[in-house]
Amino acid sequence: MASISIRESIRWLPDPASEPTSTVVLTSPGRRFVDIRILSDVAAAGGEVPAAGLDWAFAGYSHSEARDGARHCVWRHFVDSRSTVADGVADEGVMFPAEGGRALETGRMVNPATGRETDYEEVWVDEDPQGSRCVVLELKNDERSERGMVVCLGGYCQGVVRKGEAFALERWQRVEGDGWKRVAYIGVLGLPCGEAMKGTGLVVGGTVECEGRVWNVVEVCDL
């Protein structure tokens, strides 16, 4: 099931909840996702994001299963802004239904402010992507240290790419009456977000070329 998840708050126990970022996670029906977290004031300004303005960005594959009225979720990273080698990096959390159709995620991970593993709570709200098209493009060329993923879903398109030490991301939003706008980006590596947003002629098993890098079309579907 596809989802557009927007984080409303994070709480590092026992501190109070807050939301220092603009965090959007796009997840395809095939459970591929792109998760981009930009500091709120930087995201509000739009345009190029300075290195200090990025909290975290990563992409990969998710899995969940029902357990005792909740869902245990695992997000395995394929590309990560914090690591040149994402293999083996994974997050785990437990999702509980919350008030107003929201979801409460609980778990334990490293608090970047302290560098220590800490219990956390995150509150998420989902936007309904039904009636939209989902396109997923994936780059994997480990001989050239190149990996990337683009997910276009509903009114959002997000992509991340890494080539060795170089990392780049883009976030696009569709503005009513004004079309697609690139609202945030980092780095100079090209991403095929334009092709994903157009979707013209894309079929699963096909390819898209961007700056000499060949991206695979891994998902195309109408929701």
mmCIF file of C-alpha atoms in Angstrom:
data_model
loop_
_atom_site.group_PDB
_atom_site.id
_atom_site.type_symbol
_atom_site.label_atom_id
_atom_site.label_comp_id
_atom_site.label_asym_id
_atom_site.label_seq_id
_atom_site.Cartn_x
_atom_site.Cartn_y
_atom_site.Cartn_z
ATOM 1 C CA MET A 1 0.000 0.000 0.000
ATOM 2 C CA ALA A 2 1.395 3.393 -1.004
ATOM 3 C CA SER A 3 1.629 6.214 1.527
ATOM 4 C CA ILE A 4 2.644 9.852 1.877
ATOM 5 C CA SER A 5 3.721 10.259 5.505
ATOM 6 C CA ILE A 6 4.442 13.638 7.087
ATOM 7 C CA ARG A 7 5.963 13.762 10.555
ATOM 8 C CA GLU A 8 4.216 16.070 13.004
ATOM 9 C CA SER A 9 6.550 15.656 15.966
ATOM 10 C CA ILE A 10 9.436 13.764 17.519
ATOM 11 C CA ARG A 11 10.078 13.268 21.205
ATOM 12 C CA TRP A 12 13.355 12.060 22.704
ATOM 13 C CA LEU A 13 12.242 10.698 26.047
ATOM 14 C CA PRO A 14 11.878 12.215 28.589
ATOM 15 C CA ASP A 15 12.026 15.574 26.737
ATOM 16 C CA PRO A 16 8.837 17.177 25.359
ATOM 17 C CA ALA A 17 7.769 16.659 21.758
ATOM 18 C CA SER A 18 8.803 19.117 19.031
ATOM 19 C CA GLU A 19 9.200 19.209 15.252
ATOM 20 C CA PRO A 20 12.500 20.750 14.152
ATOM 21 C CA THR A 21 12.247 19.443 10.586
ATOM 22 C CA SER A 22 10.133 19.195 7.478
ATOM 23 C CA THR A 23 10.010 15.417 7.116
ATOM 24 C CA VAL A 24 8.238 13.689 4.227
ATOM 25 C CA VAL A 25 8.365 9.952 3.481
ATOM 26 C CA LEU A 26 7.067 8.602 0.171
ATOM 27 C CA THR A 27 6.438 4.836 0.121
ATOM 28 C CA SER A 28 5.463 2.935 -3.015
ATOM 29 C CA PRO A 29 3.125 -0.074 -3.242
ATOM 30 C CA GLY A 30 6.287 -2.211 -3.571
ATOM 31 C CA ARG A 31 7.517 -0.818 -0.209
ATOM 32 C CA ARG A 32 10.328 1.306 -1.659
ATOM 33 C CA PHE A 33 10.672 4.637 0.115
ATOM 34 C CA VAL A 34 12.472 7.980 0.073
ATOM 35 C CA ASP A 35 12.666 9.788 3.441
ATOM 36 C CA ILE A 36 13.939 13.406 3.478
ATOM 37 C CA ARG A 37 14.259 15.459 6.679
ATOM 38 C CA ILE A 38 15.230 19.141 6.312
ATOM 39 C CA LEU A 39 15.395 21.658 9.177
ATOM 40 C CA SER A 40 12.111 23.554 9.239
ATOM 41 C CA ASP A 41 13.449 27.093 8.771
ATOM 42 C CA VAL A 42 15.636 25.972 5.859
ATOM 43 C CA ALA A 43 12.749 24.103 4.212
ATOM 44 C CA ALA A 44 10.517 27.150 4.573
ATOM 45 C CA ALA A 45 13.090 29.284 2.736
ATOM 46 C CA GLY A 46 13.121 26.868 -0.218
ATOM 47 C CA GLY A 47 15.832 26.289 -2.789
ATOM 48 C CA GLU A 48 19.324 24.995 -2.076
ATOM 49 C CA VAL A 49 19.780 23.403 1.332
ATOM 50 C CA PRO A 50 23.125 24.039 3.077
ATOM 51 C CA ALA A 51 24.835 20.997 4.558
ATOM 52 C CA ALA A 52 23.933 22.151 8.069
ATOM 53 C CA GLY A 53 20.270 22.396 7.042
ATOM 54 C CA LEU A 54 19.891 18.692 6.306
ATOM 55 C CA ASP A 55 18.937 16.504 9.224
ATOM 56 C CA TRP A 56 18.859 13.209 7.326
ATOM 57 C CA ALA A 57 17.903 11.759 3.957
ATOM 58 C CA PHE A 58 17.778 8.120 2.974
ATOM 59 C CA ALA A 59 15.980 5.618 0.780
ATOM 60 C CA GLY A 60 15.459 1.893 0.790
ATOM 61 C CA TYR A 61 12.963 -0.877 1.403
ATOM 62 C CA SER A 62 10.450 -1.280 4.206
ATOM 63 C CA HIS A 63 8.670 -4.259 5.726
ATOM 64 C CA SER A 64 5.994 -4.463 8.389
ATOM 65 C CA GLU A 65 3.988 -7.113 10.172
ATOM 66 C CA ALA A 66 1.102 -7.026 12.627
ATOM 67 C CA ARG A 67 1.923 -7.730 16.256
ATOM 68 C CA ASP A 68 -0.513 -7.386 19.177
ATOM 69 C CA GLY A 69 -2.619 -4.604 17.692
ATOM 70 C CA ALA A 70 0.355 -2.673 16.333
ATOM 71 C CA ARG A 71 2.739 -2.985 13.380
ATOM 72 C CA HIS A 72 6.427 -3.776 13.714
ATOM 73 C CA CYS A 73 8.271 -1.966 10.918
ATOM 74 C CA VAL A 74 11.795 -2.243 9.528
ATOM 75 C CA TRP A 75 13.324 0.251 7.096
ATOM 76 C CA ARG A 76 16.456 -1.077 5.372
ATOM 77 C CA HIS A 77 18.636 1.626 3.822
ATOM 78 C CA PHE A 78 19.857 1.543 0.228
ATOM 79 C CA VAL A 79 21.192 5.128 0.089
ATOM 80 C CA ASP A 80 21.989 7.259 3.143
ATOM 81 C CA SER A 81 23.170 10.865 3.529
ATOM 82 C CA ARG A 82 25.044 9.942 6.706
ATOM 83 C CA SER A 83 26.964 6.956 5.331
ATOM 84 C CA THR A 84 28.774 6.101 2.119
ATOM 85 C CA VAL A 85 27.884 2.429 2.710
ATOM 86 C CA ALA A 86 24.199 1.968 3.478
ATOM 87 C CA ASP A 87 24.151 -1.838 3.404
ATOM 88 C CA GLY A 88 23.390 -3.129 6.871
ATOM 89 C CA VAL A 89 21.863 0.173 8.044
ATOM 90 C CA ALA A 90 18.279 -0.315 9.245
ATOM 91 C CA ASP A 91 15.743 1.355 11.509
ATOM 92 C CA GLU A 92 13.038 -0.413 13.472
ATOM 93 C CA GLY A 93 9.926 0.930 15.123
ATOM 94 C CA VAL A 94 6.478 -0.041 16.306
ATOM 95 C CA MET A 95 3.473 1.834 14.890
ATOM 96 C CA PHE A 96 0.309 2.299 16.960
ATOM 97 C CA PRO A 97 -2.972 3.866 15.838
ATOM 98 C CA ALA A 98 -3.332 7.366 17.305
ATOM 99 C CA GLU A 99 -5.978 10.079 17.563
ATOM 100 C CA GLY A 100 -7.259 11.715 14.397
ATOM 101 C CA GLY A 101 -6.072 8.975 12.073
ATOM 102 C CA ARG A 102 -2.463 9.573 13.012
ATOM 103 C CA ALA A 103 0.166 6.960 13.836
ATOM 104 C CA LEU A 104 2.464 6.888 16.848
ATOM 105 C CA GLU A 105 5.872 5.338 16.198
ATOM 106 C CA THR A 106 7.983 4.200 19.124
ATOM 107 C CA GLY A 107 11.504 2.840 19.130
ATOM 108 C CA ARG A 108 15.099 3.530 19.984
ATOM 109 C CA MET A 109 17.816 5.196 17.898
ATOM 110 C CA VAL A 110 20.760 7.569 18.184
ATOM 111 C CA ASN A 111 19.785 11.098 19.152
ATOM 112 C CA PRO A 112 21.978 13.299 16.912
ATOM 113 C CA ALA A 113 22.035 16.013 19.575
ATOM 114 C CA THR A 114 23.682 13.729 22.148
ATOM 115 C CA GLY A 115 25.163 10.876 20.117
ATOM 116 C CA ARG A 116 23.486 8.391 22.476
ATOM 117 C CA GLU A 117 20.835 5.760 21.768
ATOM 118 C CA THR A 118 17.566 7.074 23.183
ATOM 119 C CA ASP A 119 13.925 6.013 23.272
ATOM 120 C CA TYR A 120 11.798 8.133 20.945
ATOM 121 C CA GLU A 121 8.221 8.770 19.899
ATOM 122 C CA GLU A 122 7.204 10.135 16.509
ATOM 123 C CA VAL A 123 3.729 11.213 15.402
ATOM 124 C CA TRP A 124 2.897 10.777 11.714
ATOM 125 C CA VAL A 125 -0.044 11.847 9.568
ATOM 126 C CA ASP A 126 -0.681 10.323 6.134
ATOM 127 C CA GLU A 127 -1.976 12.048 3.017
ATOM 128 C CA ASP A 128 -4.163 9.932 0.766
ATOM 129 C CA PRO A 129 -2.359 9.184 -2.533
ATOM 130 C CA GLN A 130 -5.385 7.482 -4.123
ATOM 131 C CA GLY A 131 -6.177 8.689 -7.612
ATOM 132 C CA SER A 132 -2.528 9.455 -8.324
ATOM 133 C CA ARG A 133 0.238 7.661 -10.164
ATOM 134 C CA CYS A 134 3.303 6.174 -8.486
ATOM 135 C CA VAL A 135 6.641 5.977 -10.296
ATOM 136 C CA VAL A 136 9.841 4.564 -8.806
ATOM 137 C CA LEU A 137 13.273 4.794 -10.436
ATOM 138 C CA GLU A 138 16.319 3.063 -8.993
ATOM 139 C CA LEU A 139 20.055 3.362 -9.670
ATOM 140 C CA LYS A 140 22.469 0.640 -8.625
ATOM 141 C CA ASN A 141 25.986 0.498 -10.045
ATOM 142 C CA ASP A 142 28.252 -0.599 -7.217
ATOM 143 C CA GLU A 143 31.273 -0.803 -9.524
ATOM 144 C CA ARG A 144 31.018 2.976 -9.863
ATOM 145 C CA SER A 145 29.808 3.496 -6.271
ATOM 146 C CA GLU A 146 26.490 4.847 -7.571
ATOM 147 C CA ARG A 147 23.125 4.323 -5.922
ATOM 148 C CA GLY A 148 19.925 6.287 -5.994
ATOM 149 C CA MET A 149 16.159 6.185 -5.740
ATOM 150 C CA VAL A 150 13.349 8.473 -6.899
ATOM 151 C CA VAL A 151 9.722 8.079 -5.785
ATOM 152 C CA CYS A 152 6.952 10.186 -7.323
ATOM 153 C CA LEU A 153 3.622 9.841 -5.534
ATOM 154 C CA GLY A 154 0.618 12.148 -5.276
ATOM 155 C CA GLY A 155 1.752 15.758 -5.123
ATOM 156 C CA TYR A 156 5.336 14.924 -4.158
ATOM 157 C CA CYS A 157 8.468 13.676 -5.855
ATOM 158 C CA GLN A 158 11.627 12.974 -3.857
ATOM 159 C CA GLY A 159 14.966 11.547 -4.877
ATOM 160 C CA VAL A 160 18.364 10.815 -3.355
ATOM 161 C CA VAL A 161 21.572 9.741 -5.068
ATOM 162 C CA ARG A 162 25.134 8.982 -4.010
ATOM 163 C CA LYS A 163 28.313 8.591 -6.035
ATOM 164 C CA GLY A 164 31.178 7.794 -3.686
ATOM 165 C CA GLU A 165 31.498 10.708 -1.280
ATOM 166 C CA ALA A 166 29.115 12.922 -3.266
ATOM 167 C CA PHE A 167 25.451 13.030 -2.228
ATOM 168 C CA ALA A 168 22.468 14.872 -3.700
ATOM 169 C CA LEU A 169 18.735 15.104 -3.129
ATOM 170 C CA GLU A 170 15.696 16.836 -4.564
ATOM 171 C CA ARG A 171 12.197 17.430 -3.235
ATOM 172 C CA TRP A 172 9.445 18.570 -5.597
ATOM 173 C CA GLN A 173 5.854 19.541 -4.837
ATOM 174 C CA ARG A 174 2.937 20.055 -7.174
ATOM 175 C CA VAL A 175 1.386 23.465 -6.579
ATOM 176 C CA GLU A 176 -2.229 23.863 -7.615
ATOM 177 C CA GLY A 177 -2.442 26.050 -10.688
ATOM 178 C CA ASP A 178 1.339 26.302 -10.933
ATOM 179 C CA GLY A 179 2.556 22.757 -11.623
ATOM 180 C CA TRP A 180 5.622 21.044 -10.194
ATOM 181 C CA LYS A 181 8.141 23.150 -8.240
ATOM 182 C CA ARG A 182 11.529 22.062 -6.905
ATOM 183 C CA VAL A 183 11.287 23.189 -3.296
ATOM 184 C CA ALA A 184 14.597 21.824 -1.956
ATOM 185 C CA TYR A 185 17.831 20.395 -3.292
ATOM 186 C CA ILE A 186 21.383 19.507 -2.263
ATOM 187 C CA GLY A 187 24.392 18.665 -4.410
ATOM 188 C CA VAL A 188 25.159 18.690 -8.112
ATOM 189 C CA LEU A 189 24.504 15.061 -9.044
ATOM 190 C CA GLY A 190 21.561 14.890 -11.432
ATOM 191 C CA LEU A 191 18.336 13.127 -10.505
ATOM 192 C CA PRO A 192 15.653 12.012 -13.002
ATOM 193 C CA CYS A 193 12.798 13.588 -11.049
ATOM 194 C CA GLY A 194 11.528 15.308 -14.199
ATOM 195 C CA GLU A 195 11.142 11.979 -15.973
ATOM 196 C CA ALA A 196 9.379 10.474 -12.953
ATOM 197 C CA MET A 197 6.938 13.388 -12.722
ATOM 198 C CA LYS A 198 6.115 13.264 -16.437
ATOM 199 C CA GLY A 199 5.901 9.476 -16.470
ATOM 200 C CA THR A 200 5.701 9.480 -20.268
ATOM 201 C CA GLY A 201 6.602 6.133 -21.814
ATOM 202 C CA LEU A 202 7.855 4.632 -18.570
ATOM 203 C CA VAL A 203 7.329 0.886 -18.168
ATOM 204 C CA VAL A 204 8.648 -1.516 -15.562
ATOM 205 C CA GLY A 205 11.869 -3.044 -16.846
ATOM 206 C CA GLY A 206 12.714 0.049 -18.866
ATOM 207 C CA THR A 207 15.485 2.557 -18.151
ATOM 208 C CA VAL A 208 16.007 6.311 -17.882
ATOM 209 C CA GLU A 209 19.382 7.985 -18.459
ATOM 210 C CA CYS A 210 20.458 11.003 -16.425
ATOM 211 C CA GLU A 211 23.956 12.488 -16.716
ATOM 212 C CA GLY A 212 25.299 9.216 -18.077
ATOM 213 C CA ARG A 213 23.836 7.159 -15.257
ATOM 214 C CA VAL A 214 21.232 4.522 -16.109
ATOM 215 C CA TRP A 215 18.231 4.338 -13.784
ATOM 216 C CA ASN A 216 15.901 1.341 -13.815
ATOM 217 C CA VAL A 217 12.125 1.773 -13.884
ATOM 218 C CA VAL A 218 11.051 -0.553 -11.067
ATOM 219 C CA GLU A 219 7.468 0.566 -10.409
ATOM 220 C CA VAL A 220 4.786 2.327 -12.436
ATOM 221 C CA CYS A 221 1.167 2.121 -11.317
ATOM 222 C CA ASP A 222 -2.072 4.065 -10.980
ATOM 223 C CA LEU A 223 -3.591 4.061 -7.523
#
